[in-house]
PDB file of C-alpha atoms in Angstrom:
ATOM      1  CA  VAL R 357      56.508  92.714 -44.400  1.00  0.00           C
ATOM      2  CA  GLN R 358      53.818  93.540 -46.929  1.00  0.00           C
ATOM      3  CA  LYS R 359      52.434  90.148 -46.521  1.00  0.00           C
ATOM      4  CA  VAL R 360      52.409  90.323 -42.602  1.00  0.00           C
ATOM      5  CA  LEU R 361      50.718  93.793 -42.953  1.00  0.00           C
ATOM      6  CA  SER R 362      48.049  92.121 -45.283  1.00  0.00           C
ATOM      7  CA  LEU R 363      47.046  89.982 -42.876  1.00  0.00           C
ATOM      8  CA  ARG R 364      43.778  90.700 -40.839  1.00  0.00           C
ATOM      9  CA  PHE R 365      43.754  89.608 -37.276  1.00  0.00           C
ATOM     10  CA  GLU R 366      41.295  89.536 -34.673  1.00  0.00           C
ATOM     11  CA  PRO R 367      42.156  92.194 -32.010  1.00  0.00           C
ATOM     12  CA  SER R 368      41.462  90.344 -29.079  1.00  0.00           C
ATOM     13  CA  SER R 369      43.304  86.865 -30.469  1.00  0.00           C
ATOM     14  CA  SER R 370      45.998  88.579 -31.783  1.00  0.00           C
ATOM     15  CA  LEU R 371      46.819  90.510 -28.805  1.00  0.00           C
ATOM     16  CA  ALA R 372      46.721  87.526 -26.593  1.00  0.00           C
ATOM     17  CA  ALA R 373      48.954  85.957 -29.236  1.00  0.00           C
ATOM     18  CA  LEU R 374      51.375  88.894 -29.262  1.00  0.00           C
ATOM     19  CA  GLN R 375      51.385  89.214 -25.422  1.00  0.00           C
ATOM     20  CA  THR R 376      52.252  85.390 -25.348  1.00  0.00           C
ATOM     21  CA  LEU R 377      55.120  85.587 -27.919  1.00  0.00           C
ATOM     22  CA  SER R 378      56.670  88.726 -26.029  1.00  0.00           C
ATOM     23  CA  SER R 379      57.035  86.542 -23.097  1.00  0.00           C
ATOM     24  CA  PHE R 380      59.458  84.388 -24.724  1.00  0.00           C
ATOM     25  CA  TYR R 381      62.087  87.129 -24.940  1.00  0.00           C
ATOM     26  CA  GLY R 382      61.845  88.436 -21.571  1.00  0.00           C
ATOM     27  CA  GLU R 383      63.155  91.961 -21.028  1.00  0.00           C
ATOM     28  CA  GLY R 384      65.629  91.967 -23.992  1.00  0.00           C
ATOM     29  CA  ASN R 385      64.944  91.404 -27.635  1.00  0.00           C
ATOM     30  CA  SER R 386      68.334  90.244 -28.960  1.00  0.00           C
ATOM     31  CA  VAL R 387      69.409  88.696 -32.050  1.00  0.00           C
ATOM     32  CA  ASP R 388      69.934  85.086 -30.127  1.00  0.00           C
ATOM     33  CA  GLN R 389      66.816  85.473 -28.466  1.00  0.00           C
ATOM     34  CA  ARG R 390      65.064  85.748 -32.007  1.00  0.00           C
ATOM     35  CA  ARG R 391      67.230  83.006 -33.411  1.00  0.00           C
ATOM     36  CA  ASN R 392      66.138  80.677 -30.647  1.00  0.00           C
ATOM     37  CA  LEU R 393      62.411  81.486 -31.003  1.00  0.00           C
ATOM     38  CA  ARG R 394      61.861  78.206 -32.548  1.00  0.00           C
ATOM     39  CA  TYR R 395      63.697  76.386 -29.985  1.00  0.00           C
ATOM     40  CA  MET R 396      61.964  78.235 -27.079  1.00  0.00           C
ATOM     41  CA  ILE R 397      58.748  77.685 -28.680  1.00  0.00           C
ATOM     42  CA  GLU R 398      59.329  73.945 -28.881  1.00  0.00           C
ATOM     43  CA  ASN R 399      60.456  73.957 -25.106  1.00  0.00           C
ATOM     44  CA  GLU R 400      57.504  75.571 -24.324  1.00  0.00           C
ATOM     45  CA  ASN R 401      55.356  73.328 -26.105  1.00  0.00           C
ATOM     46  CA  LEU R 402      57.133  70.309 -24.754  1.00  0.00           C
ATOM     47  CA  LYS R 403      56.733  72.169 -21.134  1.00  0.00           C
ATOM     48  CA  LEU R 404      53.147  72.458 -21.970  1.00  0.00           C
ATOM     49  CA  SER R 405      53.019  68.796 -23.265  1.00  0.00           C
ATOM     50  CA  LYS R 406      54.581  67.602 -19.993  1.00  0.00           C
ATOM     51  CA  GLU R 407      52.049  69.703 -17.669  1.00  0.00           C
ATOM     52  CA  PHE R 408      49.423  68.196 -19.760  1.00  0.00           C
ATOM     53  CA  VAL R 409      50.653  64.730 -19.480  1.00  0.00           C
ATOM     54  CA  ASP R 410      51.200  65.247 -15.788  1.00  0.00           C
ATOM     55  CA  ASP R 411      47.768  66.605 -15.387  1.00  0.00           C
ATOM     56  CA  PHE R 412      45.969  64.073 -17.692  1.00  0.00           C
ATOM     57  CA  SER R 413      47.899  61.374 -15.561  1.00  0.00           C
ATOM     58  CA  ASN R 414      45.681  62.401 -12.565  1.00  0.00           C
ATOM     59  CA  VAL R 415      42.730  62.290 -14.825  1.00  0.00           C
ATOM     60  CA  GLU R 416      43.647  59.290 -16.295  1.00  0.00           C
ATOM     61  CA  SER R 417      44.093  57.587 -12.754  1.00  0.00           C
ATOM     62  CA  ALA R 418      40.794  58.768 -11.688  1.00  0.00           C
ATOM     63  CA  ILE R 419      39.262  57.375 -14.657  1.00  0.00           C
ATOM     64  CA  GLU R 420      40.936  54.198 -14.053  1.00  0.00           C
ATOM     65  CA  ASP R 421      39.515  54.145 -10.569  1.00  0.00           C
ATOM     66  CA  MET R 422      36.313  54.974 -11.737  1.00  0.00           C
ATOM     67  CA  SER R 423      36.108  52.063 -14.241  1.00  0.00           C
ATOM     68  CA  LYS R 424      37.356  49.721 -11.759  1.00  0.00           C
ATOM     69  CA  ARG R 425      34.540  51.000  -9.590  1.00  0.00           C
ATOM     70  CA  ILE R 426      31.951  50.566 -12.392  1.00  0.00           C
ATOM     71  CA  ALA R 427      33.554  47.093 -12.862  1.00  0.00           C
ATOM     72  CA  ASP R 428      33.032  46.376  -9.097  1.00  0.00           C
ATOM     73  CA  LEU R 429      29.555  47.976  -9.492  1.00  0.00           C
ATOM     74  CA  GLU R 430      28.635  45.643 -12.466  1.00  0.00           C
ATOM     75  CA  GLY R 431      30.104  42.579 -10.567  1.00  0.00           C
ATOM     76  CA  LEU R 432      27.718  43.366  -7.731  1.00  0.00           C
ATOM     77  CA  LEU R 433      24.942  44.145 -10.193  1.00  0.00           C
ATOM     78  CA  ASP R 434      25.413  40.884 -11.781  1.00  0.00           C
ATOM     79  CA  THR R 435      25.371  38.903  -8.511  1.00  0.00           C
ATOM     80  CA  ALA R 436      22.266  40.816  -7.397  1.00  0.00           C
ATOM     81  CA  SER R 437      20.758  40.027 -10.576  1.00  0.00           C
ATOM     82  CA  SER R 438      21.600  36.211 -10.307  1.00  0.00           C
ATOM     83  CA  GLN R 439      20.315  36.160  -6.627  1.00  0.00           C
ATOM     84  CA  LEU R 440      17.077  38.245  -7.621  1.00  0.00           C
ATOM     85  CA  GLN R 441      16.649  35.499 -10.508  1.00  0.00           C
ATOM     86  CA  ASP R 442      17.309  32.583  -7.921  1.00  0.00           C
ATOM     87  CA  SER R 443      14.838  34.135  -5.588  1.00  0.00           C
ATOM     88  CA  ARG R 444      12.360  34.649  -8.366  1.00  0.00           C
ATOM     89  CA  ASP R 445      12.814  30.880  -9.254  1.00  0.00           C
ATOM     90  CA  ASN R 446      12.417  30.079  -5.465  1.00  0.00           C
ATOM     91  CA  THR R 447       9.395  32.396  -5.237  1.00  0.00           C
ATOM     92  CA  HIS R 448       7.941  30.705  -8.217  1.00  0.00           C
ATOM     93  CA  GLU R 449       8.354  27.249  -6.722  1.00  0.00           C
ATOM     94  CA  VAL R 450       6.915  28.599  -3.389  1.00  0.00           C
ATOM     95  CA  LEU R 451       4.113  30.117  -4.867  1.00  0.00           C
ATOM     96  CA  ALA R 452       3.301  27.012  -7.021  1.00  0.00           C
ATOM     97  CA  ARG R 453       3.461  24.721  -3.643  1.00  0.00           C
ATOM     98  CA  ALA R 454       1.118  27.271  -2.215  1.00  0.00           C
ATOM     99  CA  ARG R 455      -1.318  27.206  -4.950  1.00  0.00           C
ATOM    100  CA  LYS R 456      -1.014  23.365  -4.787  1.00  0.00           C
ATOM    101  CA  LEU R 457      -1.531  23.391  -0.985  1.00  0.00           C
ATOM    102  CA  ASN R 458      -4.246  25.641  -1.108  1.00  0.00           C
ATOM    103  CA  LEU R 459      -6.026  23.452  -3.741  1.00  0.00           C
ATOM    104  CA  HIS R 460      -5.324  20.517  -1.420  1.00  0.00           C
ATOM    105  CA  LYS R 461      -6.436  22.327   1.363  1.00  0.00           C
ATOM    106  CA  LYS R 462      -9.761  23.017  -0.524  1.00  0.00           C
ATOM    107  CA  HIS R 463     -10.233  19.565  -1.631  1.00  0.00           C
ATOM    108  CA  THR R 464      -9.550  18.259   1.992  1.00  0.00           C
ATOM    109  CA  THR R 465     -12.088  20.859   3.437  1.00  0.00           C
ATOM    110  CA  GLU R 466     -14.565  19.685   1.239  1.00  0.00           C
ATOM    111  CA  LYS R 467     -14.018  16.028   1.985  1.00  0.00           C
ATOM    112  CA  LYS R 468     -14.360  16.890   5.602  1.00  0.00           C
ATOM    113  CA  GLU R 469     -17.714  18.686   5.232  1.00  0.00           C
ATOM    114  CA  VAL R 470     -18.765  15.606   3.249  1.00  0.00           C
ATOM    115  CA  LEU R 471     -17.553  13.261   5.996  1.00  0.00           C
ATOM    116  CA  ASP R 472     -19.068  15.494   8.829  1.00  0.00           C
ATOM    117  CA  LEU R 473     -22.378  15.456   6.906  1.00  0.00           C
ATOM    118  CA  PHE R 474     -22.138  11.797   6.497  1.00  0.00           C
ATOM    119  CA  SER R 475     -20.994  11.130  10.131  1.00  0.00           C
ATOM    120  CA  SER R 476     -23.866  13.309  11.164  1.00  0.00           C
ATOM    121  CA  ARG R 477     -26.467  11.417   9.165  1.00  0.00           C
ATOM    122  CA  PHE R 478     -25.252   7.917   9.137  1.00  0.00           C
ATOM    123  CA  ILE R 479     -23.056   7.499  12.065  1.00  0.00           C
ATOM    124  CA  LEU R 480     -23.873   7.561  15.875  1.00  0.00           C
ATOM    125  CA  SER R 481     -21.504   9.691  17.882  1.00  0.00           C
ATOM    126  CA  PRO R 482     -19.215   7.465  20.187  1.00  0.00           C
ATOM    127  CA  GLU R 483     -20.635   9.407  23.485  1.00  0.00           C
ATOM    128  CA  ASN R 484     -24.352   8.106  22.374  1.00  0.00           C
ATOM    129  CA  GLU R 485     -22.999   4.552  21.441  1.00  0.00           C
ATOM    130  CA  ALA R 486     -21.125   4.565  24.608  1.00  0.00           C
ATOM    131  CA  ARG R 487     -24.506   5.576  26.635  1.00  0.00           C
ATOM    132  CA  ILE R 488     -26.223   2.821  25.018  1.00  0.00           C
ATOM    133  CA  ARG R 489     -23.828  -0.159  25.336  1.00  0.00           C
ATOM    134  CA  ASN R 490     -22.603   0.757  28.842  1.00  0.00           C
ATOM    135  CA  SER R 491     -24.987  -1.071  31.201  1.00  0.00           C
ATOM    136  CA  ASP R 492     -23.736   1.090  34.147  1.00  0.00           C
ATOM    137  CA  THR R 493     -25.095   4.340  32.354  1.00  0.00           C
ATOM    138  CA  PRO R 494     -28.660   5.247  33.719  1.00  0.00           C
ATOM    139  CA  ILE R 495     -31.660   4.981  31.675  1.00  0.00           C
ATOM    140  CA  ASP R 496     -32.795   8.559  31.418  1.00  0.00           C
ATOM    141  CA  ASP R 497     -33.354  11.345  29.177  1.00  0.00           C
ATOM    142  CA  ASP R 498     -30.102  11.247  27.760  1.00  0.00           C
ATOM    143  CA  PHE R 499     -30.449   7.719  27.047  1.00  0.00           C
ATOM    144  CA  PHE R 500     -33.587   8.135  25.265  1.00  0.00           C
ATOM    145  CA  ARG R 501     -31.930  11.044  23.197  1.00  0.00           C
ATOM    146  CA  SER R 502     -29.089   8.682  22.113  1.00  0.00           C
ATOM    147  CA  LEU R 503     -31.895   5.945  21.241  1.00  0.00           C
ATOM    148  CA  LYS R 504     -33.593   8.528  19.202  1.00  0.00           C
ATOM    149  CA  GLN R 505     -30.404   9.317  17.172  1.00  0.00           C
ATOM    150  CA  LEU R 506     -29.981   5.675  16.601  1.00  0.00           C
ATOM    151  CA  HIS R 507     -33.270   5.494  15.149  1.00  0.00           C
ATOM    152  CA  ARG R 508     -32.523   8.369  12.958  1.00  0.00           C
ATOM    153  CA  VAL R 509     -29.522   6.976  11.705  1.00  0.00           C
ATOM    154  CA  ARG R 510     -31.328   3.619  10.800  1.00  0.00           C
ATOM    155  CA  LEU R 511     -34.246   5.458   9.114  1.00  0.00           C
ATOM    156  CA  GLU R 512     -31.678   7.499   7.103  1.00  0.00           C
ATOM    157  CA  ALA R 513     -29.808   4.364   5.936  1.00  0.00           C
ATOM    158  CA  ARG R 514     -33.070   2.644   4.911  1.00  0.00           C
ATOM    159  CA  ARG R 515     -34.048   5.669   2.965  1.00  0.00           C
ATOM    160  CA  MET R 516     -30.858   5.389   1.369  1.00  0.00           C
ATOM    161  CA  LEU R 517     -31.242   2.010   0.408  1.00  0.00           C
ATOM    162  CA  GLU R 518     -34.760   2.515  -0.718  1.00  0.00           C
ATOM    163  CA  GLU R 519     -33.817   5.457  -3.194  1.00  0.00           C
ATOM    164  CA  LEU R 520     -30.938   3.056  -4.453  1.00  0.00           C
ATOM    165  CA  ASN R 521     -33.573   0.195  -5.210  1.00  0.00           C
ATOM    166  CA  ASP R 522     -35.798   2.855  -6.744  1.00  0.00           C
ATOM    167  CA  SER R 523     -32.995   4.139  -8.925  1.00  0.00           C
ATOM    168  CA  SER R 524     -31.765   0.816  -9.848  1.00  0.00           C
ATOM    169  CA  SER R 525     -35.149  -0.427 -10.830  1.00  0.00           C
ATOM    170  CA  SER R 526     -35.738   2.645 -13.057  1.00  0.00           C
ATOM    171  CA  SER R 527     -32.669   2.272 -14.716  1.00  0.00           C
ATOM    172  CA  THR R 528     -33.284  -1.359 -15.503  1.00  0.00           C
ATOM    173  CA  GLU R 529     -36.854  -0.330 -16.904  1.00  0.00           C
ATOM    174  CA  GLY R 530     -35.146   2.292 -19.213  1.00  0.00           C
ATOM    175  CA  GLY R 531     -32.398  -0.170 -20.541  1.00  0.00           C
ATOM    176  CA  GLY R 532     -34.372  -0.606 -23.799  1.00  0.00           C
ATOM    177  CA  VAL R 533     -33.001   2.469 -25.652  1.00  0.00           C
ATOM    178  CA  PRO R 534     -32.751   2.825 -29.371  1.00  0.00           C
ATOM    179  CA  SER R 535     -29.201   1.632 -31.032  1.00  0.00           C
ATOM    180  CA  THR R 536     -26.638   4.358 -31.219  1.00  0.00           C
ATOM    181  CA  PRO R 537     -23.356   4.685 -33.032  1.00  0.00           C
ATOM    182  CA  SER R 538     -20.481   2.619 -31.246  1.00  0.00           C
ATOM    183  CA  SER R 539     -18.508   5.661 -29.680  1.00  0.00           C
ATOM    184  CA  THR R 540     -21.737   6.735 -28.086  1.00  0.00           C
ATOM    185  CA  SER R 541     -22.904   3.428 -26.782  1.00  0.00           C
ATOM    186  CA  ASP R 542     -19.505   2.811 -25.415  1.00  0.00           C
ATOM    187  CA  GLY R 543     -19.295   5.828 -23.148  1.00  0.00           C
ATOM    188  CA  ALA R 544     -23.203   5.492 -22.358  1.00  0.00           C
ATOM    189  CA  ASN R 545     -22.082   1.694 -21.065  1.00  0.00           C
ATOM    190  CA  SER R 546     -19.035   2.837 -19.361  1.00  0.00           C
ATOM    191  CA  SER R 547     -21.088   5.675 -17.466  1.00  0.00           C
ATOM    192  CA  HIS R 548     -23.755   3.015 -16.689  1.00  0.00           C
ATOM    193  CA  ASP R 549     -21.270   0.820 -15.236  1.00  0.00           C
ATOM    194  CA  GLU R 550     -19.887   3.444 -13.247  1.00  0.00           C
ATOM    195  CA  LEU R 551     -23.230   4.455 -11.832  1.00  0.00           C
ATOM    196  CA  LYS R 552     -23.828   0.823 -11.347  1.00  0.00           C
ATOM    197  CA  GLY R 553     -20.892   0.277  -9.303  1.00  0.00           C
ATOM    198  CA  GLY R 554     -21.157   3.231  -7.161  1.00  0.00           C
ATOM    199  CA  SER R 555     -24.811   2.383  -6.221  1.00  0.00           C
ATOM    200  CA  HIS R 556     -23.491  -1.124  -5.264  1.00  0.00           C
ATOM    201  CA  TYR R 557     -21.196   0.517  -2.930  1.00  0.00           C
ATOM    202  CA  ASP R 558     -23.828   2.718  -1.590  1.00  0.00           C
ATOM    203  CA  ALA R 559     -26.254   0.080  -1.076  1.00  0.00           C
ATOM    204  CA  ALA R 560     -23.591  -2.127   0.535  1.00  0.00           C
ATOM    205  CA  LEU R 561     -22.875   0.653   2.600  1.00  0.00           C
ATOM    206  CA  ALA R 562     -26.470   1.116   3.907  1.00  0.00           C
ATOM    207  CA  VAL R 563     -26.581  -2.396   4.637  1.00  0.00           C
ATOM    208  CA  ASP R 564     -23.374  -2.689   6.718  1.00  0.00           C
ATOM    209  CA  ILE R 565     -24.994   0.462   8.688  1.00  0.00           C
ATOM    210  CA  LEU R 566     -27.818  -1.495   9.526  1.00  0.00           C
ATOM    211  CA  HIS R 567     -26.362  -4.392  10.258  1.00  0.00           C
ATOM    212  CA  GLN R 568     -23.873  -2.432  12.702  1.00  0.00           C
ATOM    213  CA  THR R 569     -26.686  -0.425  14.534  1.00  0.00           C
ATOM    214  CA  SER R 570     -29.154  -3.613  14.683  1.00  0.00           C
ATOM    215  CA  ASP R 571     -27.012  -4.984  17.494  1.00  0.00           C
ATOM    216  CA  LEU R 572     -26.861  -1.734  19.390  1.00  0.00           C
ATOM    217  CA  GLN R 573     -30.650  -1.404  19.073  1.00  0.00           C
ATOM    218  CA  GLU R 574     -31.194  -4.858  20.350  1.00  0.00           C
ATOM    219  CA  ILE R 575     -28.894  -3.858  23.360  1.00  0.00           C
ATOM    220  CA  ALA R 576     -30.952  -0.854  23.875  1.00  0.00           C
ATOM    221  CA  TYR R 577     -34.466  -2.798  23.743  1.00  0.00           C
ATOM    222  CA  GLU R 578     -32.940  -5.152  26.158  1.00  0.00           C
ATOM    223  CA  ARG R 579     -31.766  -2.733  28.715  1.00  0.00           C
ATOM    224  CA  ILE R 580     -35.148  -0.957  28.548  1.00  0.00           C
ATOM    225  CA  PHE R 581     -36.837  -4.135  29.107  1.00  0.00           C
ATOM    226  CA  VAL R 582     -34.775  -4.882  32.023  1.00  0.00           C
ATOM    227  CA  TRP R 583     -35.566  -1.398  33.208  1.00  0.00           C
ATOM    228  CA  ILE R 584     -39.326  -1.720  32.972  1.00  0.00           C
ATOM    229  CA  GLN R 585     -39.182  -4.729  35.206  1.00  0.00           C
ATOM    230  CA  ARG R 586     -37.170  -2.749  37.624  1.00  0.00           C
ATOM    231  CA  GLN R 587     -39.798   0.296  37.325  1.00  0.00           C
ATOM    232  CA  CYS R 588     -42.662  -2.254  38.277  1.00  0.00           C
ATOM    233  CA  LYS R 589     -40.846  -3.273  41.340  1.00  0.00           C
ATOM    234  CA  GLU R 590     -40.329   0.330  42.137  1.00  0.00           C
ATOM    235  CA  LEU R 591     -44.065   1.009  41.606  1.00  0.00           C
ATOM    236  CA  VAL R 592     -44.962  -1.401  44.243  1.00  0.00           C
ATOM    237  CA  SER R 593     -42.360   0.280  46.646  1.00  0.00           C
ATOM    238  CA  VAL R 594     -43.771   3.791  45.985  1.00  0.00           C
ATOM    239  CA  ALA R 595     -47.471   2.800  46.006  1.00  0.00           C
ATOM    240  CA  SER R 596     -48.014   4.771  49.110  1.00  0.00           C
ATOM    241  CA  ASP R 597     -46.937   8.026  47.461  1.00  0.00           C
ATOM    242  CA  HIS R 598     -49.126   9.304  44.631  1.00  0.00           C
ATOM    243  CA  GLU R 599     -46.750  11.519  43.025  1.00  0.00           C
ATOM    244  CA  ALA R 600     -43.990   9.144  42.957  1.00  0.00           C
ATOM    245  CA  GLU R 601     -46.377   6.624  41.729  1.00  0.00           C
ATOM    246  CA  GLU R 602     -47.314   9.029  38.755  1.00  0.00           C
ATOM    247  CA  GLU R 603     -43.688   9.661  37.922  1.00  0.00           C
ATOM    248  CA  VAL R 604     -42.853   5.801  37.856  1.00  0.00           C
ATOM    249  CA  SER R 605     -45.785   5.246  35.574  1.00  0.00           C
ATOM    250  CA  MET R 606     -45.034   7.982  32.984  1.00  0.00           C
ATOM    251  CA  ARG R 607     -41.250   6.479  32.771  1.00  0.00           C
ATOM    252  CA  ILE R 608     -42.907   3.162  32.208  1.00  0.00           C
ATOM    253  CA  LYS R 609     -45.122   4.317  29.400  1.00  0.00           C
ATOM    254  CA  LYS R 610     -41.936   6.116  27.913  1.00  0.00           C
ATOM    255  CA  GLY R 611     -40.286   2.711  27.837  1.00  0.00           C
ATOM    256  CA  LEU R 612     -43.132   0.602  26.455  1.00  0.00           C
ATOM    257  CA  HIS R 613     -43.374   3.285  23.633  1.00  0.00           C
ATOM    258  CA  VAL R 614     -40.017   2.602  22.594  1.00  0.00           C
ATOM    259  CA  ILE R 615     -39.999  -1.032  22.854  1.00  0.00           C
ATOM    260  CA  ARG R 616     -43.604  -1.478  21.066  1.00  0.00           C
ATOM    261  CA  HIS R 617     -41.674  -2.397  17.664  1.00  0.00           C
ATOM    262  CA  ARG R 618     -40.346  -5.530  19.649  1.00  0.00           C
ATOM    263  CA  ILE R 619     -43.565  -7.779  20.349  1.00  0.00           C
ATOM    264  CA  VAL R 620     -41.794 -10.355  22.587  1.00  0.00           C
ATOM    265  CA  TYR R 621     -40.356  -7.837  24.886  1.00  0.00           C
ATOM    266  CA  PHE R 622     -43.457  -5.365  24.719  1.00  0.00           C
ATOM    267  CA  ASN R 623     -45.919  -8.623  25.632  1.00  0.00           C
ATOM    268  CA  HIS R 624     -43.543  -9.689  28.687  1.00  0.00           C
ATOM    269  CA  SER R 625     -43.580  -6.139  29.802  1.00  0.00           C
ATOM    270  CA  ALA R 626     -47.420  -5.502  29.566  1.00  0.00           C
ATOM    271  CA  LYS R 627     -47.713  -8.692  31.291  1.00  0.00           C
ATOM    272  CA  GLU R 628     -45.461  -7.635  34.302  1.00  0.00           C
ATOM    273  CA  ILE R 629     -47.303  -4.475  34.347  1.00  0.00           C
ATOM    274  CA  SER R 630     -50.718  -6.266  34.593  1.00  0.00           C
ATOM    275  CA  ARG R 631     -49.502  -8.415  37.364  1.00  0.00           C
ATOM    276  CA  VAL R 632     -48.223  -5.445  39.288  1.00  0.00           C
ATOM    277  CA  ARG R 633     -51.290  -3.508  38.758  1.00  0.00           C
ATOM    278  CA  ARG R 634     -53.504  -6.135  40.214  1.00  0.00           C
ATOM    279  CA  GLN R 635     -51.121  -6.823  43.019  1.00  0.00           C
ATOM    280  CA  LEU R 636     -51.263  -3.184  43.915  1.00  0.00           C
ATOM    281  CA  LEU R 637     -55.291  -3.379  43.557  1.00  0.00           C
ATOM    282  CA  LEU R 638     -55.487  -6.103  46.101  1.00  0.00           C
ATOM    283  CA  GLN R 639     -52.790  -4.334  48.353  1.00  0.00           C
ATOM    284  CA  ARG R 640     -54.724  -1.050  48.488  1.00  0.00           C
ATOM    285  CA  PHE R 641     -58.347  -3.180  48.676  1.00  0.00           C
ATOM    286  CA  HIS R 642     -56.749  -5.012  51.674  1.00  0.00           C
ATOM    287  CA  GLU R 643     -55.353  -1.827  53.226  1.00  0.00           C
ATOM    288  CA  THR R 644     -58.856  -0.395  52.608  1.00  0.00           C
ATOM    289  CA  LEU R 645     -60.455  -3.487  54.066  1.00  0.00           C
ATOM    290  CA  VAL R 646     -58.188  -3.373  57.354  1.00  0.00           C
ATOM    291  CA  LYS R 647     -56.860   0.122  57.723  1.00  0.00           C
ATOM    292  CA  GLY R 648     -59.371   2.424  55.883  1.00  0.00           C
ATOM    293  CA  GLY R 649     -58.265   5.287  53.776  1.00  0.00           C
ATOM    294  CA  HIS R 650     -57.272   8.840  54.735  1.00  0.00           C
ATOM    295  CA  ALA R 651     -60.675  10.040  55.923  1.00  0.00           C
ATOM    296  CA  SER R 652     -62.801   6.828  56.257  1.00  0.00           C
ATOM    297  CA  ARG R 653     -63.200   3.951  58.588  1.00  0.00           C
ATOM    298  CA  PRO R 654     -62.011   0.192  57.860  1.00  0.00           C
ATOM    299  CA  ILE R 655     -64.415  -1.852  55.843  1.00  0.00           C
ATOM    300  CA  ASP R 656     -64.562  -4.621  58.507  1.00  0.00           C
ATOM    301  CA  ILE R 657     -65.785  -2.272  61.420  1.00  0.00           C
ATOM    302  CA  HIS R 658     -69.077  -2.298  59.391  1.00  0.00           C
ATOM    303  CA  ALA R 659     -69.211  -5.971  58.558  1.00  0.00           C
ATOM    304  CA  TYR R 660     -71.692  -6.790  61.232  1.00  0.00           C
ATOM    305  CA  ASP R 661     -74.406  -4.114  59.700  1.00  0.00           C
ATOM    306  CA  ILE R 662     -76.159  -6.399  57.320  1.00  0.00           C
ATOM    307  CA  VAL R 663     -78.017  -3.443  55.665  1.00  0.00           C
ATOM    308  CA  ARG R 664     -74.719  -1.450  55.305  1.00  0.00           C
TER     309      ARG R 664
END
């Protein structure tokens, strides 16, 4: 009793413990109840343990359910991660291919620009070539424009050939250079060989262009020569119309200006024009002699007048 009395208890905790302990006895406080106090406490502890186990089983099932969901979520995350990695790999391949295609497109565009520039300078368009070759097409301003384009193409080819000849001659004159180490001389020789091969290719290309366009130029000159003959005949038929005669004469002058580089065609055309002019002069003199002019009487009427 002294030992119990000497103990110090917290008022609140001691009161709660005593109240809990008093609930074990119920209403009575008999000797049997005090003897069975330990048993009752153990039963109460067992009861509390069972309640704790029952309550914790719900928590455990909830935790297991949560663990299962977490495992499922981890599986989904792993699947999503693998799919994301696959998409990254595929995207990387697509981007690499896109960069390659863009580079190829850039090179193709540059080549197309070079080809367009080359075509505009050294190749006659199919429309212009057909206009020159086809004998059914009329010789008009469009024909002369096509022929002008043909002359421009041939001039560009000759200019390229002259530039290549000048560059090759200058490189030949500068061939005597001082001796250098073997590696440097080998590199210089290889570069010189590459430039020489490229210049030979360009020269052959220029010669091919001149050869291909020469036949077309001859066709154009021949057509213009025949056309001038027809214009001379038309000049005779329109001799009475001054405006029409002037128009035909201008067309003939234009044709002569084009074929002046072909001496044979030019001389034949000049002879034909001289013959037609002589014929027109004789025809007009005869008309003036017999019929008279617009405001004059025929010359034959005054033939009796010796003084006149």
